[in-house]
mmCIF file of C-alpha atoms and ligand atoms in Angstrom:
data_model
loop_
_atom_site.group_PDB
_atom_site.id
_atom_site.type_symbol
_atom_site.label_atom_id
_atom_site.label_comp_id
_atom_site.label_asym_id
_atom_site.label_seq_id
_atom_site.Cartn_x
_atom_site.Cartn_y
_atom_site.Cartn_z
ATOM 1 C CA UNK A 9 78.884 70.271 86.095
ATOM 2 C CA UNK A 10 80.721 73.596 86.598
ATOM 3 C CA UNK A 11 83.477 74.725 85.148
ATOM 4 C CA UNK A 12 87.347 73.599 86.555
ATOM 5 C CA UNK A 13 90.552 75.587 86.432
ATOM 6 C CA UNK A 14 92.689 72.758 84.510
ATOM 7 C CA UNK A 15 95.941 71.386 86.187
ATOM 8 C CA UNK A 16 98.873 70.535 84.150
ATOM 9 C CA UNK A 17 101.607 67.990 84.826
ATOM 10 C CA UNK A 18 105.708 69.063 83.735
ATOM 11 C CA UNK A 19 107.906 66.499 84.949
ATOM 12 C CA UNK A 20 106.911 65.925 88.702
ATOM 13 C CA UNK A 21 105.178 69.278 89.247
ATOM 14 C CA UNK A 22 101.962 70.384 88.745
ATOM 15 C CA UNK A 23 101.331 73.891 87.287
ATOM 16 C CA UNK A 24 97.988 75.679 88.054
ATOM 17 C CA UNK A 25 97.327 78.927 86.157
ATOM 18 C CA UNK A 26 94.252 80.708 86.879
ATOM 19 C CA UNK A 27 93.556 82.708 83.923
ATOM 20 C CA UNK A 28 89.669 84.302 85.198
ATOM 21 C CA UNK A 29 88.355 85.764 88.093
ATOM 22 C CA UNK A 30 86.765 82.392 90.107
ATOM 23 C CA UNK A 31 83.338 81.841 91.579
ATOM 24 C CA UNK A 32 83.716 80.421 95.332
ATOM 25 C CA UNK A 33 82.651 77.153 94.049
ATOM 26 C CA UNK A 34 85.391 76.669 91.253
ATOM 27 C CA UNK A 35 87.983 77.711 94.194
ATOM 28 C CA UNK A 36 86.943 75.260 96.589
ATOM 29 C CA UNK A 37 87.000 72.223 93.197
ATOM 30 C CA UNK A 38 90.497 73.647 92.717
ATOM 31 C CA UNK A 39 91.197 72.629 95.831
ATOM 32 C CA UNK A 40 89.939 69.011 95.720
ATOM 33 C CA UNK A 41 90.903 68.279 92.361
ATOM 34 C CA UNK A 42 94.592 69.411 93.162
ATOM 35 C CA UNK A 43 94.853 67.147 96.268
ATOM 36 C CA UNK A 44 93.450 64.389 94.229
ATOM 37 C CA UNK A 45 96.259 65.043 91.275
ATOM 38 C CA UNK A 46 99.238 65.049 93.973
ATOM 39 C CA UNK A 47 98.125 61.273 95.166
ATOM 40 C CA UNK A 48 97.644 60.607 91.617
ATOM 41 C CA UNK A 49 100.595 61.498 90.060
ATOM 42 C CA UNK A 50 102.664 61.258 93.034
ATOM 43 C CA UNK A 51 104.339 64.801 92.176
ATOM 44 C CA UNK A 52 106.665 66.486 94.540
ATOM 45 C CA UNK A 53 105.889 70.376 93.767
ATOM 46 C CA UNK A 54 102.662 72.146 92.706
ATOM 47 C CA UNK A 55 103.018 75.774 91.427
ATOM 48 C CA UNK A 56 100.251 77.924 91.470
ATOM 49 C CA UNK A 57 99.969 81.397 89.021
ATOM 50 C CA UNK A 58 98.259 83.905 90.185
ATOM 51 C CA UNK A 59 99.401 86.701 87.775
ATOM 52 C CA UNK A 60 95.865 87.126 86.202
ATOM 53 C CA UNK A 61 94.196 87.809 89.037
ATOM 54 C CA UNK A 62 93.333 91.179 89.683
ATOM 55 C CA UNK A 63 92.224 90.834 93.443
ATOM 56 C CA UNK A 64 92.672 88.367 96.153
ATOM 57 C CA UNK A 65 90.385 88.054 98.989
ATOM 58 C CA UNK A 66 90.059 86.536 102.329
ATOM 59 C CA UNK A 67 88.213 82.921 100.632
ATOM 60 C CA UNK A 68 90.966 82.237 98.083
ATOM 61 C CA UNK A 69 93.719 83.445 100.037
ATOM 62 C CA UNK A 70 92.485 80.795 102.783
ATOM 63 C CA UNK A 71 92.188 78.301 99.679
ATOM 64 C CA UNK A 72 96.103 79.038 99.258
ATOM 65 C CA UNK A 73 97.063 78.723 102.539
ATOM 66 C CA UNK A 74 95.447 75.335 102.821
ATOM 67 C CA UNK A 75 95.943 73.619 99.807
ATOM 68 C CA UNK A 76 99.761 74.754 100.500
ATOM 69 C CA UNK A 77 99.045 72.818 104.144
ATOM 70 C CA UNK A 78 97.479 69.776 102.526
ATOM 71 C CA UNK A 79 99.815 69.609 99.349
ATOM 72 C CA UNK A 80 102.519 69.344 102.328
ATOM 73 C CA UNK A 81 100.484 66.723 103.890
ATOM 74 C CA UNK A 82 100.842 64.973 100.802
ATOM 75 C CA UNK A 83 104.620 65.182 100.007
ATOM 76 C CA UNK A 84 104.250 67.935 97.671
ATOM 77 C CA UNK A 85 105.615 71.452 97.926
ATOM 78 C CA UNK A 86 103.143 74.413 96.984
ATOM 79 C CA UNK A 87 104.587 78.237 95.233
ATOM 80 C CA UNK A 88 102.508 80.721 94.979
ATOM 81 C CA UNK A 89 103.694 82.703 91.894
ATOM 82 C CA UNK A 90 102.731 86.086 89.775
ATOM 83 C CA UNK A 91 101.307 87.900 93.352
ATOM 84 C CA UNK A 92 100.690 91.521 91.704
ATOM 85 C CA UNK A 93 101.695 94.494 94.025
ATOM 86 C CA UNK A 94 98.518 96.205 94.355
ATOM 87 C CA UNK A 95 97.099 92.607 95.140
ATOM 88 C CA UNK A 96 99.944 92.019 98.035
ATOM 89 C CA UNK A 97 99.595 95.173 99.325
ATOM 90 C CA UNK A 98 95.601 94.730 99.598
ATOM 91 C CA UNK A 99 96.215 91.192 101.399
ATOM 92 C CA UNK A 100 98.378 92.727 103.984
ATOM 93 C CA UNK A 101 95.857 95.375 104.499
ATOM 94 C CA UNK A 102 92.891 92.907 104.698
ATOM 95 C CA UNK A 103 94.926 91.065 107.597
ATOM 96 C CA UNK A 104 95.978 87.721 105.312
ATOM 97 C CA UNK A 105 99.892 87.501 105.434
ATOM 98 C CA UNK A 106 100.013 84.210 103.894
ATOM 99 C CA UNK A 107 103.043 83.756 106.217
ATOM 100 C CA UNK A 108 102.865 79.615 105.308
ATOM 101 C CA UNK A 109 102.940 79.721 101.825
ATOM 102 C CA UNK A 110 106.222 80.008 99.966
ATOM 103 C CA UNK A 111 106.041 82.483 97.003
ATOM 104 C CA UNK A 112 108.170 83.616 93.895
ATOM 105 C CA UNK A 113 107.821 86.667 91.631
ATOM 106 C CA UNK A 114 107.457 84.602 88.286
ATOM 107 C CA UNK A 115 106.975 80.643 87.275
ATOM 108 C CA UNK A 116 110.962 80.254 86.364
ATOM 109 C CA UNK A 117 111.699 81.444 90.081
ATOM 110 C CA UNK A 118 108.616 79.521 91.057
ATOM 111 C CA UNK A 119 109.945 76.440 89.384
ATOM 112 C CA UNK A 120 113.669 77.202 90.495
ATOM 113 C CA UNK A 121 112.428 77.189 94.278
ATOM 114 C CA UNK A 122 110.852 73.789 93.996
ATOM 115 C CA UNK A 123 114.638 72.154 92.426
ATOM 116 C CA UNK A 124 116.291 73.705 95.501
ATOM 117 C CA UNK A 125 114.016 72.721 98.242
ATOM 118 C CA UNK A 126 113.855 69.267 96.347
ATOM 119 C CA UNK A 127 117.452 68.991 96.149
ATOM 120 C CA UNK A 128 117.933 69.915 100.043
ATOM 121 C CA UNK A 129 115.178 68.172 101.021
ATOM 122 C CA UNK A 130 112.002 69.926 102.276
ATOM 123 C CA UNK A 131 112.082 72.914 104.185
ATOM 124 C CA UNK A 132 111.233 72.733 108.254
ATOM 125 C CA UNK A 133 108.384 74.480 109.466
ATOM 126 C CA UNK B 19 83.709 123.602 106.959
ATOM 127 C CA UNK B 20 85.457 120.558 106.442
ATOM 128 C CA UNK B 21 85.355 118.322 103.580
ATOM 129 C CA UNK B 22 83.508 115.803 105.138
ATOM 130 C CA UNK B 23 80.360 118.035 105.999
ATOM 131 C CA UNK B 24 79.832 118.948 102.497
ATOM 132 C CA UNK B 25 77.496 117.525 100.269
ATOM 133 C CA UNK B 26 77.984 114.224 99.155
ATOM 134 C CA UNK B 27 76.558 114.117 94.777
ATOM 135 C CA UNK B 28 75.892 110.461 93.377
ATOM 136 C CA UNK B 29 75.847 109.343 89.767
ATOM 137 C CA UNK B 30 75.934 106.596 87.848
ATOM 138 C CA UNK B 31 74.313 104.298 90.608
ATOM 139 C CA UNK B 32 73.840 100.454 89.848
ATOM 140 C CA UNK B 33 71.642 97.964 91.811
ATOM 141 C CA UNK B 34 72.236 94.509 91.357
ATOM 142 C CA UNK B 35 70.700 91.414 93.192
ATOM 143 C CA UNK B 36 73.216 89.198 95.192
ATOM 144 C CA UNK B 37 71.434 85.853 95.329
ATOM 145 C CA UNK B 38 74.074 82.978 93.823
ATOM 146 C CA UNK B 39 77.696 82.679 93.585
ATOM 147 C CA UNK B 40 78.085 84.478 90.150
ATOM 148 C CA UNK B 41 76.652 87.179 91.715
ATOM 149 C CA UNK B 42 79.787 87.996 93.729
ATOM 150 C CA UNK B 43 81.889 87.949 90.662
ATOM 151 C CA UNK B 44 79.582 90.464 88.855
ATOM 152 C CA UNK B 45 79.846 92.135 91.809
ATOM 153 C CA UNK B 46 83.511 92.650 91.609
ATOM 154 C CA UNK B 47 83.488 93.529 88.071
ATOM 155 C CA UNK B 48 80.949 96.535 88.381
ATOM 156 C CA UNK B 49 82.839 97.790 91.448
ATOM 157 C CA UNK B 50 86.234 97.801 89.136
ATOM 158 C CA UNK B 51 84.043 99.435 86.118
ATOM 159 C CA UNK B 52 83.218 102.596 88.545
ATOM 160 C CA UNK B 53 86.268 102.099 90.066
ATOM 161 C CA UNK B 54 88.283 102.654 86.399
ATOM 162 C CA UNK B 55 85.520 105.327 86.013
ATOM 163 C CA UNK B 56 86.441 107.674 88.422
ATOM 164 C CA UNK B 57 90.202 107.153 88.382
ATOM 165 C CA UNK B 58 90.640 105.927 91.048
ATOM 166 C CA UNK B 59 94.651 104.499 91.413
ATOM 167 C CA UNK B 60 95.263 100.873 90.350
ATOM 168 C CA UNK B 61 96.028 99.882 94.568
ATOM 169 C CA UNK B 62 92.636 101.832 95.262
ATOM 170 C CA UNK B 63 91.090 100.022 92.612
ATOM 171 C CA UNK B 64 92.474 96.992 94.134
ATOM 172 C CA UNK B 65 91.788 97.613 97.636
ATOM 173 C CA UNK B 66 87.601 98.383 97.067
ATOM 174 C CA UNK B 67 87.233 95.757 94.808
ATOM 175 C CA UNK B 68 88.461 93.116 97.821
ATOM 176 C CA UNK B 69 86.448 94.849 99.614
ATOM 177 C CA UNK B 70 83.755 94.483 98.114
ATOM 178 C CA UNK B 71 84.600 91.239 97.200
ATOM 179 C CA UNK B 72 84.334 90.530 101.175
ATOM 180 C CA UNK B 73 80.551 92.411 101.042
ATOM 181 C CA UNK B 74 79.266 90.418 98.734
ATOM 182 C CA UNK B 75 79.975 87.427 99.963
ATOM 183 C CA UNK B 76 78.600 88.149 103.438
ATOM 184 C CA UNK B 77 75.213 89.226 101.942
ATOM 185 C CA UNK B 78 74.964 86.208 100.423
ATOM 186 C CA UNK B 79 76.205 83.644 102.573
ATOM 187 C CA UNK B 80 74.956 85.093 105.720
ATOM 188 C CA UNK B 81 72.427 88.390 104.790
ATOM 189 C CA UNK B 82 70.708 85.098 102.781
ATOM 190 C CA UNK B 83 71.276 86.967 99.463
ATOM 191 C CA UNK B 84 70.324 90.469 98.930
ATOM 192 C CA UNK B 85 71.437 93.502 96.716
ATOM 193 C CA UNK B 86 74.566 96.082 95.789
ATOM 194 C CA UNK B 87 74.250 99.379 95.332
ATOM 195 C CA UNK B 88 76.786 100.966 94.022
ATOM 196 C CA UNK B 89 77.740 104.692 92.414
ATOM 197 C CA UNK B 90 80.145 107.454 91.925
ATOM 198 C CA UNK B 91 80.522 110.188 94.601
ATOM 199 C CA UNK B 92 81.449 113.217 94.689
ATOM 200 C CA UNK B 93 82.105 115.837 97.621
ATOM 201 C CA UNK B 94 84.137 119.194 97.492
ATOM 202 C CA UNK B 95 85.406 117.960 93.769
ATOM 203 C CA UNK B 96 86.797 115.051 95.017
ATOM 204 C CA UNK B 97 85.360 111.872 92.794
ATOM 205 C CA UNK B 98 84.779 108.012 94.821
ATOM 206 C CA UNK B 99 82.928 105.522 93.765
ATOM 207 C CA UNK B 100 80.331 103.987 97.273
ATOM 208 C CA UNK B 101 79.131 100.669 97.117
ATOM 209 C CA UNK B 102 76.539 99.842 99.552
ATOM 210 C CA UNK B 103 75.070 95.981 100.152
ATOM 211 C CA UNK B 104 71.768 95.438 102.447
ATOM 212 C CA UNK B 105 69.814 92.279 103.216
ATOM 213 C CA UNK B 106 66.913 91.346 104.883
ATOM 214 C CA UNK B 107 68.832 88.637 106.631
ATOM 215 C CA UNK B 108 69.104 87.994 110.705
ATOM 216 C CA UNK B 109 71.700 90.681 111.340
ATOM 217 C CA UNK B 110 74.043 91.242 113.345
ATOM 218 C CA UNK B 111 73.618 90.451 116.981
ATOM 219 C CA UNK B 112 76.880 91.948 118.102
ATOM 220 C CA UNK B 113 78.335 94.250 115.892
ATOM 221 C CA UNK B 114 82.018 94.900 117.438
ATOM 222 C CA UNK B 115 82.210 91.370 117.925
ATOM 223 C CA UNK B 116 81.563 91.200 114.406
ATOM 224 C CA UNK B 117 84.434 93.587 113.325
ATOM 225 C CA UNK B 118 86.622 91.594 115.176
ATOM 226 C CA UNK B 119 89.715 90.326 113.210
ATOM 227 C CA UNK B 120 89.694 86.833 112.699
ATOM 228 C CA UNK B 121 85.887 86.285 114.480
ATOM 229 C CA UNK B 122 83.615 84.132 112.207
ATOM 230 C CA UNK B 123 80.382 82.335 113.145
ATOM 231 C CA UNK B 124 81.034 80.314 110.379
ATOM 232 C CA UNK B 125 84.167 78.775 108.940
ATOM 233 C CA UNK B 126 85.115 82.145 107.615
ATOM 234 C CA UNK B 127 88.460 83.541 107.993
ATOM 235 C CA UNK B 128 86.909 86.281 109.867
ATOM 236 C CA UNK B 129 88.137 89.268 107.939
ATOM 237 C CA UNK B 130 85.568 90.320 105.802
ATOM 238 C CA UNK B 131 84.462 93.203 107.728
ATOM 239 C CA UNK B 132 87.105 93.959 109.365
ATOM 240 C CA UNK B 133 89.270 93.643 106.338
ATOM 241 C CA UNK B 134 86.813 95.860 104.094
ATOM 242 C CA UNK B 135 86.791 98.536 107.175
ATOM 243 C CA UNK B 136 90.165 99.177 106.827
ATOM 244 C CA UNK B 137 90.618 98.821 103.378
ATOM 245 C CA UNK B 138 87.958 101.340 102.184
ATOM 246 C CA UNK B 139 88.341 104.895 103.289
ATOM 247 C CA UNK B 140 84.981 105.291 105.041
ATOM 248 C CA UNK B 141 82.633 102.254 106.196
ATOM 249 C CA UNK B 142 79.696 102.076 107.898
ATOM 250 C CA UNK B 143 77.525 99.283 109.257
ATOM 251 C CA UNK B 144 73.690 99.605 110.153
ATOM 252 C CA UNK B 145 72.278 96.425 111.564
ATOM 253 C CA UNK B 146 68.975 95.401 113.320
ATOM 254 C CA UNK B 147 68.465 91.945 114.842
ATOM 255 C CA UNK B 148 65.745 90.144 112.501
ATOM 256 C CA UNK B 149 65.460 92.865 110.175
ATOM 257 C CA UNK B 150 68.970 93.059 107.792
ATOM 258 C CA UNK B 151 72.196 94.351 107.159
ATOM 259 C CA UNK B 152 73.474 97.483 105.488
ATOM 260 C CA UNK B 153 77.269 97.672 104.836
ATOM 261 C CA UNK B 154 78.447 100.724 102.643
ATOM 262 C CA UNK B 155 81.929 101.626 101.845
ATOM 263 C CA UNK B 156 83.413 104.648 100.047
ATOM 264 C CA UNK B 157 86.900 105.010 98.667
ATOM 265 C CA UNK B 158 87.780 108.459 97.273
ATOM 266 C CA UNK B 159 90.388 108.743 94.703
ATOM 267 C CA UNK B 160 93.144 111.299 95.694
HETATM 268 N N1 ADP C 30 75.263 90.441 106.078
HETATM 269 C C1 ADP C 30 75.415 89.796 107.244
HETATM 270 N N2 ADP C 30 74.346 89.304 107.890
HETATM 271 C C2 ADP C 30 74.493 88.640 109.085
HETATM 272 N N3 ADP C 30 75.685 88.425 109.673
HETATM 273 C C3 ADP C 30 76.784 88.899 109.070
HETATM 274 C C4 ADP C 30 76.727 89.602 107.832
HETATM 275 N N4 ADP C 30 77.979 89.958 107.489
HETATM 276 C C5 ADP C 30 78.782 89.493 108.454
HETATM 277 N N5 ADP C 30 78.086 88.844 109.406
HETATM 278 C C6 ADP C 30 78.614 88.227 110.642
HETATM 279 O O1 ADP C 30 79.866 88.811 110.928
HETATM 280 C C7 ADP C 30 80.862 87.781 111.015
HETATM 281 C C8 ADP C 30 82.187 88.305 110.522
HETATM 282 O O2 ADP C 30 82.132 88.535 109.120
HETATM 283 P P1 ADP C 30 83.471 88.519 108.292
HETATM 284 O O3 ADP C 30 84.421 89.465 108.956
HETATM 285 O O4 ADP C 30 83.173 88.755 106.868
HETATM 286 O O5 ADP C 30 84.052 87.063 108.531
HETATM 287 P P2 ADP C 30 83.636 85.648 107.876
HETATM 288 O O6 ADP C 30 82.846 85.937 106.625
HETATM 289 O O7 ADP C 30 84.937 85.017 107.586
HETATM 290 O O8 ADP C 30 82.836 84.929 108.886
HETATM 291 C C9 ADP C 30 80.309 86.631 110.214
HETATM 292 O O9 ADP C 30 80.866 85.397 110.625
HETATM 293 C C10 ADP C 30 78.814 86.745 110.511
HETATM 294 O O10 ADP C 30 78.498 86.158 111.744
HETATM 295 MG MG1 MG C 31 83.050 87.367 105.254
#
């Protein structure tokens, strides 16, 4: 068995903090294990911190993009929180705008996102 | 004589094998160690790193693991840090096809070499049908 980034519930959202640079594998059981919590639990928002990590590349930025497709799929809204600068401005370079994934600077405005699109119901695509 | 005709000095160099996932992560960290090494701004840092982030990966998933090489330059007083990867995988059949945003033969996202191109400030590509890959990129700190 490898090692798995743990997932915490708060209310009806799930928070995900990645706290150490990930092997492929642990991204992709990330991935899983988060789409099997939002059936679980039934929650309606999933933040995800990314304010440890020091780079992002093309693999987990596609794991973002998706698991903010499925998560929708679901009934659950995804935020991508914590981006660093010098980690946005090397996605934009590599070519990954992460144009459907909804992002905050911190988990308070993370959190305060999910309320709002919660209490106005989800946002069209 | 520009800079770029002058004499490229190497130090430091690393080699490390690229055969398993774990691999790619020790990849990334010795690329950041020469990285902090020879100064190179926290962005630049950032922006090799990915790339070679992207590298790795590729030797391994489709190079069928191989090794990094990696060092700090320097030319005309100017300190980098190079990291080169090279299999003994298939190749590449058609490079600018390749280098292609958003092409993958796989289920990539199809931006790893592109991507790494334009993130590191020089990159070159040496590939032979049957015989490997070679991928080196340089980023110079300013
Ligand atoms: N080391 C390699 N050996 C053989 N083929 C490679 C290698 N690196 C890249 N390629 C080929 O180039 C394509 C583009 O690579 P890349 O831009 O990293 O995208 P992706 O990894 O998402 O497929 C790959 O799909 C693969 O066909
Ligand atoms: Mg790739």
């Amino acid at each position: 068995m490898s090692e798995r980034v743990p997932i915490l519930k708060i209310g009806d959202v799930l928070l995900v903090s990645i706290q150490f640079d990930l092997e492929d594998q642990m991204v992709m059981d990330l991935q899983e294990d988060l789409s099997q919590r939002i059936v679980d639990t039934g929650a309606h928002g999933v933040v995800i911190d990314i304010s440890a990590l020091e780079i992002v590349d093309s693999f987990v930025g596609r794991m973002l993009a998706s698991t903010a497709a499925i998560s929708r799929v679901l009934g659950a809204e995804t935020v991508v929180v914590g981006m660093r600068p010098a980690v946005a401005m090397t996605l934009v370079e590599l070519g990954l705008s992460l144009g459907g994934v909804r992002t905050a600077l911190n988990l308070e405005q993370g959190i305060g996102e999910l309320r709002r699109s919660r209490r106005n119901g989800p946002v069209p695509r | 004589m520009t800079s770029s005709s002058q004499p490229v000095e190497e130090s430091d160099a690393q080699e490390s094998p690229i055969t398993g996932n774990g691999d790619v992560v020790k990849a990334r960290q010795a690329v950041r160690a020469l990285a902090q090494q020879a100064r190179l701004s926290l962005v630049d840092q950032t922006k090799l790193v990915t790339a070679a982030s992207e590298l790795a990966r590729n030797t391994l998933s489709y190079g069928g693991g191989g090794t990094m090489r990696v060092s700090i330059v320097t030319r005309a007083g100017t300190t980098g840090v190079k990291a080169v990867f090279s299999d003994q995988g298939p190749g590449i059949p058609d490079v600018d096809l390749a280098l292609t945003d958003g092409w993958s033969s796989g289920r990539g996202m199809g931006l790893g070499l592109s991507g790494a191109r334009r993130l590191a400030d020089e990159f070159t590509l040496e590939s032979a049908p049957g015989r490997g890959t070679t991928v080196s990129v340089v980023k110079w700190a300013r």
